[in-house]
Short mmCIF file of C-alpha atoms in Angstrom, two decimals:
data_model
loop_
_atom_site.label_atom_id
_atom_site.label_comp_id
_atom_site.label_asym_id
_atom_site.label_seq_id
_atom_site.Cartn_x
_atom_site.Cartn_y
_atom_site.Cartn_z
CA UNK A 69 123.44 120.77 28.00
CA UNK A 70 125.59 122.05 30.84
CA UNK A 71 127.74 120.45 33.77
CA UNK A 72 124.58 121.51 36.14
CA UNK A 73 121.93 119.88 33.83
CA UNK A 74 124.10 116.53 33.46
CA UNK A 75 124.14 116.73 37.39
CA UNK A 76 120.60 117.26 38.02
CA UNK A 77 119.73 114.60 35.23
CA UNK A 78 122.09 112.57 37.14
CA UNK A 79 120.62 113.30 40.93
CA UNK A 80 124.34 114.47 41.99
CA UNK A 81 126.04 116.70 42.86
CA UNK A 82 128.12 119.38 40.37
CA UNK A 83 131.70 118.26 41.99
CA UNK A 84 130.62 114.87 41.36
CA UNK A 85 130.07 115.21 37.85
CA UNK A 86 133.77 117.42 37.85
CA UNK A 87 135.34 114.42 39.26
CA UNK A 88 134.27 111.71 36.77
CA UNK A 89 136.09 114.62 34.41
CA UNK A 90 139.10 115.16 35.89
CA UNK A 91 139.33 112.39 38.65
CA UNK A 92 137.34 109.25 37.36
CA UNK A 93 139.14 106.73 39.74
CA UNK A 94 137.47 108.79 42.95
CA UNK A 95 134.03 107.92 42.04
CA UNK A 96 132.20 104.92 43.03
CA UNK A 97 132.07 103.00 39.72
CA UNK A 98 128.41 102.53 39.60
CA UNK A 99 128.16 106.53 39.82
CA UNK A 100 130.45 107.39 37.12
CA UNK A 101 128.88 104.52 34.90
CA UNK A 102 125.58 106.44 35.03
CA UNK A 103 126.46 109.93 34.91
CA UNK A 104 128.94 108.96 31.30
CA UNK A 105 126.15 107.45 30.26
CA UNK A 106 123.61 110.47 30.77
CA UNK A 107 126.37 112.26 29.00
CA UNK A 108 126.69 110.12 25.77
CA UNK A 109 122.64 110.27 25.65
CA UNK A 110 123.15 113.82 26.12
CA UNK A 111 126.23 114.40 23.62
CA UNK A 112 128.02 116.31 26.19
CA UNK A 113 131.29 117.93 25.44
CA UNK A 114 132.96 118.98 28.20
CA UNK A 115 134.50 122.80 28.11
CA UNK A 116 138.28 122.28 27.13
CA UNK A 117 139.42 125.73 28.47
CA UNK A 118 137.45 125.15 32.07
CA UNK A 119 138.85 121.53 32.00
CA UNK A 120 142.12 122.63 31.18
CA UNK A 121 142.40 125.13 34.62
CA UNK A 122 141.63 122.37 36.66
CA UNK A 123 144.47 120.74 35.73
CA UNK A 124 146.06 123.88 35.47
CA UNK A 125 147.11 123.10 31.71
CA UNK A 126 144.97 125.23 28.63
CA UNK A 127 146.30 122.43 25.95
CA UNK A 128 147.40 125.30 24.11
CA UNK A 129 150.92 126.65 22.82
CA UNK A 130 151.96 130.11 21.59
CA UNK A 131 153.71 130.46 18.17
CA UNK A 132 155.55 133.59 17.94
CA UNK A 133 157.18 134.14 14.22
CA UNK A 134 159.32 137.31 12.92
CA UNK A 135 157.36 138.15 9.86
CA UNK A 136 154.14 135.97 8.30
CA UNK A 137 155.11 137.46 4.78
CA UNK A 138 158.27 135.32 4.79
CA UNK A 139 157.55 132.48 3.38
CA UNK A 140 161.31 130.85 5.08
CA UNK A 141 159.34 131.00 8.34
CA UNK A 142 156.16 129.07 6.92
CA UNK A 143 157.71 125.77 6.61
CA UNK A 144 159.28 126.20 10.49
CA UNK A 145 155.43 127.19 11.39
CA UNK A 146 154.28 123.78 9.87
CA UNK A 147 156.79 121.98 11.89
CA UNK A 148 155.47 123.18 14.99
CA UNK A 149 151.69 122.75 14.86
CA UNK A 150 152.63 119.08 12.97
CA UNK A 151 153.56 118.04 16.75
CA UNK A 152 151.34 120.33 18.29
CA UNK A 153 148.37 118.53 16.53
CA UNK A 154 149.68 115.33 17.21
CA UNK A 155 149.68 115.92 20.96
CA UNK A 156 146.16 117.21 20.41
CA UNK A 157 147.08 120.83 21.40
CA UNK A 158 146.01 123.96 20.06
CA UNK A 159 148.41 126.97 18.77
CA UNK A 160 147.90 130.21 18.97
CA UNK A 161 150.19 132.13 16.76
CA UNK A 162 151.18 135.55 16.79
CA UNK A 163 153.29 137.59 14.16
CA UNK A 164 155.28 140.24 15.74
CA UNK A 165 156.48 141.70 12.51
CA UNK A 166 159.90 142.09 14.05
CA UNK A 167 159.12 144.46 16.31
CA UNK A 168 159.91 143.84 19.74
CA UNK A 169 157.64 145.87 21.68
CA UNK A 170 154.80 143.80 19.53
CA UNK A 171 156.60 140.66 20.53
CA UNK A 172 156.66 142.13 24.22
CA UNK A 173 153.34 142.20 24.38
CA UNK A 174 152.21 138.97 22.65
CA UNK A 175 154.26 137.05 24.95
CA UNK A 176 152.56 138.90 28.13
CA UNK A 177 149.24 138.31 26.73
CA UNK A 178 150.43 134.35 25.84
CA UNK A 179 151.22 134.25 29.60
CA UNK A 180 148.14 136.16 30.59
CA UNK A 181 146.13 133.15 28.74
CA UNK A 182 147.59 130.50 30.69
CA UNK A 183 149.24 128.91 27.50
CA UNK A 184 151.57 125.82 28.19
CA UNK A 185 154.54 126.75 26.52
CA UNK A 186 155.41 129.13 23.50
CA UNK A 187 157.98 128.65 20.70
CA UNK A 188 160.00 131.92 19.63
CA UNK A 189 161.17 131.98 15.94
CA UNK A 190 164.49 134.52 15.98
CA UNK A 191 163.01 136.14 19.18
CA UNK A 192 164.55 139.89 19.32
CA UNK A 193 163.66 139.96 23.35
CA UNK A 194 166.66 140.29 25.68
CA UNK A 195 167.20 136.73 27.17
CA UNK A 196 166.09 137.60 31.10
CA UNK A 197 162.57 138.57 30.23
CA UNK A 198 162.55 135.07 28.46
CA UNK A 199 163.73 133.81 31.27
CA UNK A 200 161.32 135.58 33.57
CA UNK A 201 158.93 133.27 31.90
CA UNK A 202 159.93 130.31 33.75
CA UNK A 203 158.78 132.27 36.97
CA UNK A 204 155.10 131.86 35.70
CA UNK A 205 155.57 128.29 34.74
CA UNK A 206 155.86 128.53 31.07
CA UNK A 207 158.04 126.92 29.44
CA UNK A 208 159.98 128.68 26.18
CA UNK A 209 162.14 127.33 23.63
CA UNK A 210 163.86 129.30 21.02
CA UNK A 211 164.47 128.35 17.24
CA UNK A 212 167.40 130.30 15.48
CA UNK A 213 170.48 131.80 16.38
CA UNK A 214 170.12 132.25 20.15
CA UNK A 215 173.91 132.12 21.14
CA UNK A 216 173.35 135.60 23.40
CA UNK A 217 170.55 133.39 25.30
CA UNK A 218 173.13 131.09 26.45
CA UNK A 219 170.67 129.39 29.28
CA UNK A 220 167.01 129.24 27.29
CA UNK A 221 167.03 125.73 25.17
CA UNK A 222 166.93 125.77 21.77
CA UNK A 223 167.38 124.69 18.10
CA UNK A 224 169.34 126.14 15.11
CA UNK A 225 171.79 125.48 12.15
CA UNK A 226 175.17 127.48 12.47
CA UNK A 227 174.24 129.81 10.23
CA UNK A 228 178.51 131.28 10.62
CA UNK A 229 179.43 128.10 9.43
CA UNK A 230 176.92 127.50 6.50
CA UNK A 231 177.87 130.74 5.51
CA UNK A 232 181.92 129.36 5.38
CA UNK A 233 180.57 126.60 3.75
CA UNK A 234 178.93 128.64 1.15
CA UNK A 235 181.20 131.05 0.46
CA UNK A 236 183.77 128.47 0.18
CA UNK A 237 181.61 126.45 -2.55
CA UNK A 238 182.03 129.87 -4.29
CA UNK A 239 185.75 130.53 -4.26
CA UNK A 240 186.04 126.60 -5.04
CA UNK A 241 184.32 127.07 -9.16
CA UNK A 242 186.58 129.90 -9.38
CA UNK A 243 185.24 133.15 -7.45
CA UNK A 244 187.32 135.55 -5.86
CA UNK A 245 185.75 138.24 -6.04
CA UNK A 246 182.38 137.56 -3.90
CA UNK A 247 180.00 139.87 -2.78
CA UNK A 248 177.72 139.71 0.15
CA UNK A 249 174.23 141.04 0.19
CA UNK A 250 172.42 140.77 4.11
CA UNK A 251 169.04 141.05 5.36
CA UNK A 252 168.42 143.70 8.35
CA UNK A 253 166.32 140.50 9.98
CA UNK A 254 166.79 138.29 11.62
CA UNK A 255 169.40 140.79 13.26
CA UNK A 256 171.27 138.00 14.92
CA UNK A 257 171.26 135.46 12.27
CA UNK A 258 172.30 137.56 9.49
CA UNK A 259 175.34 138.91 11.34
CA UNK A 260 176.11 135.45 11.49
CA UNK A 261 176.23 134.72 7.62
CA UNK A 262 178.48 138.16 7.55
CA UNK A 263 181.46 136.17 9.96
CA UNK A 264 181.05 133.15 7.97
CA UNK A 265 181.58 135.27 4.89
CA UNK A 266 184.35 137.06 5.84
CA UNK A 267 186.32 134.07 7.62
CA UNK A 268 186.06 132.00 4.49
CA UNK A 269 187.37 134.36 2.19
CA UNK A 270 189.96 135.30 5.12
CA UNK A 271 191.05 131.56 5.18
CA UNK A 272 191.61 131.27 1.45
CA UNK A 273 193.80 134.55 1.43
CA UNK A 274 191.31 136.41 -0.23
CA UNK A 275 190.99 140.31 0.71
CA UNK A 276 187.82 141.39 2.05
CA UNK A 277 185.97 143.81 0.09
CA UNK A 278 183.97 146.20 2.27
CA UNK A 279 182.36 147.46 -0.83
CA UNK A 280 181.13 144.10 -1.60
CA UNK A 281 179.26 143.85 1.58
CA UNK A 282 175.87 145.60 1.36
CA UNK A 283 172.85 145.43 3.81
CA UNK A 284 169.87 145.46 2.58
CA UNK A 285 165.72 144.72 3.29
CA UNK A 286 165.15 140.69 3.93
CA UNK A 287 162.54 140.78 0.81
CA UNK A 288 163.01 140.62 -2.99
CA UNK A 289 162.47 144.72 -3.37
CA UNK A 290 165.68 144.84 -0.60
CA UNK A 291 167.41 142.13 -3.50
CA UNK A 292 166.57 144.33 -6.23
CA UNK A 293 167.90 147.44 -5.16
CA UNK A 294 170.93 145.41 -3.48
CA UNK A 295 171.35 143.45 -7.40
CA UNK A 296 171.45 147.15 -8.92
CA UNK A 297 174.45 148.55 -6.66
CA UNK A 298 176.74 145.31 -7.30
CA UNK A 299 175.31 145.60 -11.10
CA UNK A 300 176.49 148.91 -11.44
CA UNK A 301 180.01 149.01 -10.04
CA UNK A 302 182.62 149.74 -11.90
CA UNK A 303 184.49 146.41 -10.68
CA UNK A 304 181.25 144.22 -10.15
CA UNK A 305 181.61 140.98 -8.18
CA UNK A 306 181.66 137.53 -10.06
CA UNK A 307 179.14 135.84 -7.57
CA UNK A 308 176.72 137.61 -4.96
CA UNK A 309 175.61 135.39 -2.00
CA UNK A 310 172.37 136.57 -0.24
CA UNK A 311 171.91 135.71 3.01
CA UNK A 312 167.64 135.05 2.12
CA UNK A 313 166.50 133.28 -0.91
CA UNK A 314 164.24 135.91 -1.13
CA UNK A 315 166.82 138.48 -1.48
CA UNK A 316 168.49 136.47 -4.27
CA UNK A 317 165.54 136.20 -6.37
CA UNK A 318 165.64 140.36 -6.45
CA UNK A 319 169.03 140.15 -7.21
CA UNK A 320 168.40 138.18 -10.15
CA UNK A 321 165.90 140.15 -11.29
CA UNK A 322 168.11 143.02 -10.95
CA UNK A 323 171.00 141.24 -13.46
CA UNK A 324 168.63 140.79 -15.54
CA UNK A 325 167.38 144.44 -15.89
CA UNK A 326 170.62 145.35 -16.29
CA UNK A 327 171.49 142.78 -19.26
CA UNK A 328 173.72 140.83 -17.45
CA UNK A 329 173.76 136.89 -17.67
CA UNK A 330 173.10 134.59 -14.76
CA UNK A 331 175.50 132.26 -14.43
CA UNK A 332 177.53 133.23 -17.44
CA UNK A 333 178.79 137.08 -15.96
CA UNK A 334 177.62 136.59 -12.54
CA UNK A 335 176.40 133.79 -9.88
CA UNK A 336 173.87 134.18 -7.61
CA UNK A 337 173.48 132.32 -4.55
CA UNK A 338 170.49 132.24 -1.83
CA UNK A 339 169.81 130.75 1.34
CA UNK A 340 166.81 128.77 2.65
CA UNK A 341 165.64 127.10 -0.21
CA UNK A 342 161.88 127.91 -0.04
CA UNK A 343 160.33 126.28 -2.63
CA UNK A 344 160.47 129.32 -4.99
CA UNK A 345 163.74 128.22 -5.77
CA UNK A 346 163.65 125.64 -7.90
CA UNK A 347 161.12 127.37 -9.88
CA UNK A 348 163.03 130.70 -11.15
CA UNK A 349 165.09 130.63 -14.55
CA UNK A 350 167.96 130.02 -13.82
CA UNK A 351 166.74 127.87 -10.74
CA UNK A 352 168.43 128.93 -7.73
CA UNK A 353 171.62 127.71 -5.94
CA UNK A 354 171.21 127.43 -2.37
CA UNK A 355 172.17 126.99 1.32
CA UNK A 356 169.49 124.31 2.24
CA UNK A 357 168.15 125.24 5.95
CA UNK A 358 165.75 122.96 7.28
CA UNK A 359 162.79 124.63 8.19
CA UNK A 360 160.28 121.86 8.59
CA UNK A 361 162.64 120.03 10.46
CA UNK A 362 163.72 122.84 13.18
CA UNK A 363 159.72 123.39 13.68
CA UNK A 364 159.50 119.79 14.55
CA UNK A 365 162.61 119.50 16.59
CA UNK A 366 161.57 122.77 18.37
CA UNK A 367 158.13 121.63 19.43
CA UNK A 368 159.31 118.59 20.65
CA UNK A 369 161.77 119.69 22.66
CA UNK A 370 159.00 122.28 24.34
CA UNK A 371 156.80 118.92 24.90
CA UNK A 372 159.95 117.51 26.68
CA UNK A 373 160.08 120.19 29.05
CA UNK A 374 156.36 120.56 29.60
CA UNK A 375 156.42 117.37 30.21
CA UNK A 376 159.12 117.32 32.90
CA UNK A 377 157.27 120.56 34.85
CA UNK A 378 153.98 118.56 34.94
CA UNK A 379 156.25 115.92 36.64
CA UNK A 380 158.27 118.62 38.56
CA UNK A 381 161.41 116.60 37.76
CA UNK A 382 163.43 119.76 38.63
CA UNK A 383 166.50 117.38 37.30
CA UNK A 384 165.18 117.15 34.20
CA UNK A 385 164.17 120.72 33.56
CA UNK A 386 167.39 122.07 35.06
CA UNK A 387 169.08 119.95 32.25
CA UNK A 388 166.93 121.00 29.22
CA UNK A 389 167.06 124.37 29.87
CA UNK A 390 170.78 124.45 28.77
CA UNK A 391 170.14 122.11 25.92
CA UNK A 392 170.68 123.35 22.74
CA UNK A 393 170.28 121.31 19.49
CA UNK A 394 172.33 122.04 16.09
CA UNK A 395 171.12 120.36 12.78
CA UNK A 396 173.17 120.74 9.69
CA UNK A 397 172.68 122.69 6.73
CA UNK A 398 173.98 121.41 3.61
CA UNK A 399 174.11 123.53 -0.26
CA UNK A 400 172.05 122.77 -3.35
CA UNK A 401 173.58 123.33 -6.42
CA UNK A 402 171.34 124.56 -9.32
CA UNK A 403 171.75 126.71 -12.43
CA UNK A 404 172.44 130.18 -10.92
CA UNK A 405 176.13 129.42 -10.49
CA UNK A 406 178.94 128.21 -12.52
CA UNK A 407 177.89 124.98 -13.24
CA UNK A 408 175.12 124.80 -15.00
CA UNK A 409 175.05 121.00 -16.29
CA UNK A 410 174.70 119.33 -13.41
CA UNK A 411 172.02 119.15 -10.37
CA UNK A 412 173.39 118.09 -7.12
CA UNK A 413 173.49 118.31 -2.97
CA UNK A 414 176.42 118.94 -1.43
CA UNK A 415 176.78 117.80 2.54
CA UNK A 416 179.33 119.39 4.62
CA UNK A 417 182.01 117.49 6.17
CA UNK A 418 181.27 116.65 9.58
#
């Protein structure tokens, strides 16, 4: 049954049977009494979508992630539709396979649909046609390194300074010389991990190596053929830190093609710690980054904004759209590094 059947059933009018939707307290009482209960006799569900434009809200949220394959981003897309489903919205996400004329185009047809508000995971798209967004009233937050989108709010870890912090852990059980291996995405990110690298080793006097700093594919094929050039030099690196879990579990596969002991020749350490990680031999030292938590923190902070533009409290908005949230990473120590007796987390300092 339809919105013109209820009304006819009802012996009113069509706009009176829209307004008990979407403006109860305008109807006489004795009215809206009957026509809800013609509807429960009926089980009539109203249309969510046609609701939704009168209101000019859908209910829905776009979801925009780098790659689906990674499994990193996974744990970030949980995070998201966890408060997305709690606000009783839908998502509607899109994987761009970091290619930003793909992303381009989901976020035109996101916009085109009417969507609420849309979360970008590492976003490659230059930071005024995010902005541009705002013009048609949606709303966009950012999760990841978005330092060169100084004025779209977002949330990320300081991936230069887990880096440092990793690195450091390195030189600390006795590395020097430390290799770097580095995903090609996410661009920004990884670039990131790179300064961190070479500051810490900078800091503790230590030379850098440009040798020792290899680029490579952000998967575990990109690890393996990464693991094989460090394997093969003639003055090979005593650790490798890879700026992806994912990457390290190539390069330990690579080590061990090539006959040479994890932790006892070489350490390995990742970052993410997807849950992978603690399931390798030898289980895998890592730079903790919490996905779950930046989805949640993300979506929330889109729901804030939302919020505030369905208010028009231009106060409010003009504040968040500045705000930018950094959560702390922190290192697991496993087996793939020096010390193999002991499990532990290590904080950073504040």
């Amino acid at each position: 049954m339809n919105i013109k059947q209820i009304a006819k059933k009802a012996g009113v009018s069509v706009a009176t049977v829209s307004r008990v939707l979407n403006h109860p307290e305008n109807v006489a009482p004795d009215t809206k009494s009957k026509i809800e209960r013609i509807m429960t006799e009926e089980g009539y569900t109203p249309n969510w979508f046609a609701r939704g434009l009168n209101f000019n809200k859908t209910r829905t949220i776009g979801l925009m992630i780098p790659h689906i394959l990674n499994p990193a981003n996974m744990e970030i897309v949980k995070g998201v539709e966890d408060v997305a489903h709690q606000k009783d919205y839908i998502t509607f996400m899109c994987n761009v396979e970091n290619n930003v004329e793909k992303e381009k185009q989901y976020l035109e047809s996101l916009i085109q649909r009417k969507v609420d508000g849309v979360v970008l995971i590492s976003s490659h798209l230059d930071a005024s046609l995010i902005e541009d967004t705002y013009d048609h009233g949606v709303p966009v937050v950012l999760i990841g390194e978005n330092k060169d989108k100084p004025n779209i709010p977002g949330v990320r870890i300081d991936c230069c300074d887990a880096a440092y912090k990793a690195v450091k852990y390195l030189m600390e059980i006795g590395h020097t010389k430390i290799g770097i291996l580095y995903g090609d995405t996410p661009r920004i990110e990884n670039l990131r991990k790179v300064e961190g690298y070479k500051k810490a080793l900078r800091d503790a006097g230590v030379s850098v190596n440009d040798n020792y700093i290899v680029k490579t594919t952000n998967d575990i094929e990109g690890g393996y053929i990464g693991g094989k050039k460090f394997a093969e030099m003639k003055d090979m690196p005593q650790a490798v830190f890879a700026t992806s879990d994912s990457i390290a579990f190539g390069v330990i596969d690579a080590m061990k093609d090539n006959e040479i002991k994890i932790p006892e020749q070489i350490s390995v350490m990742g970052f993410d710690d997807i849950k992978m990680s603690n399931l390798i031999e030898p289980k895998l030292t890592t730079v903790v980054k919490p996905h779950h938590k930046l989805g949640v923190v993300g979506a929330r902070l889109l729901f804030d904004i939302m919020e505030s533009v369905e208010l028009d409290d231009r106060e409010a908005i003009d504040k968040q759209r500045t705000t930018e949230i950094l959560l702390e990473a922190k290192i697991k120590i496993r087996k793939s590094c020096k010390h193999t007796d002991r499990l532990q987390e290590m904080f950073p300092s504040k």
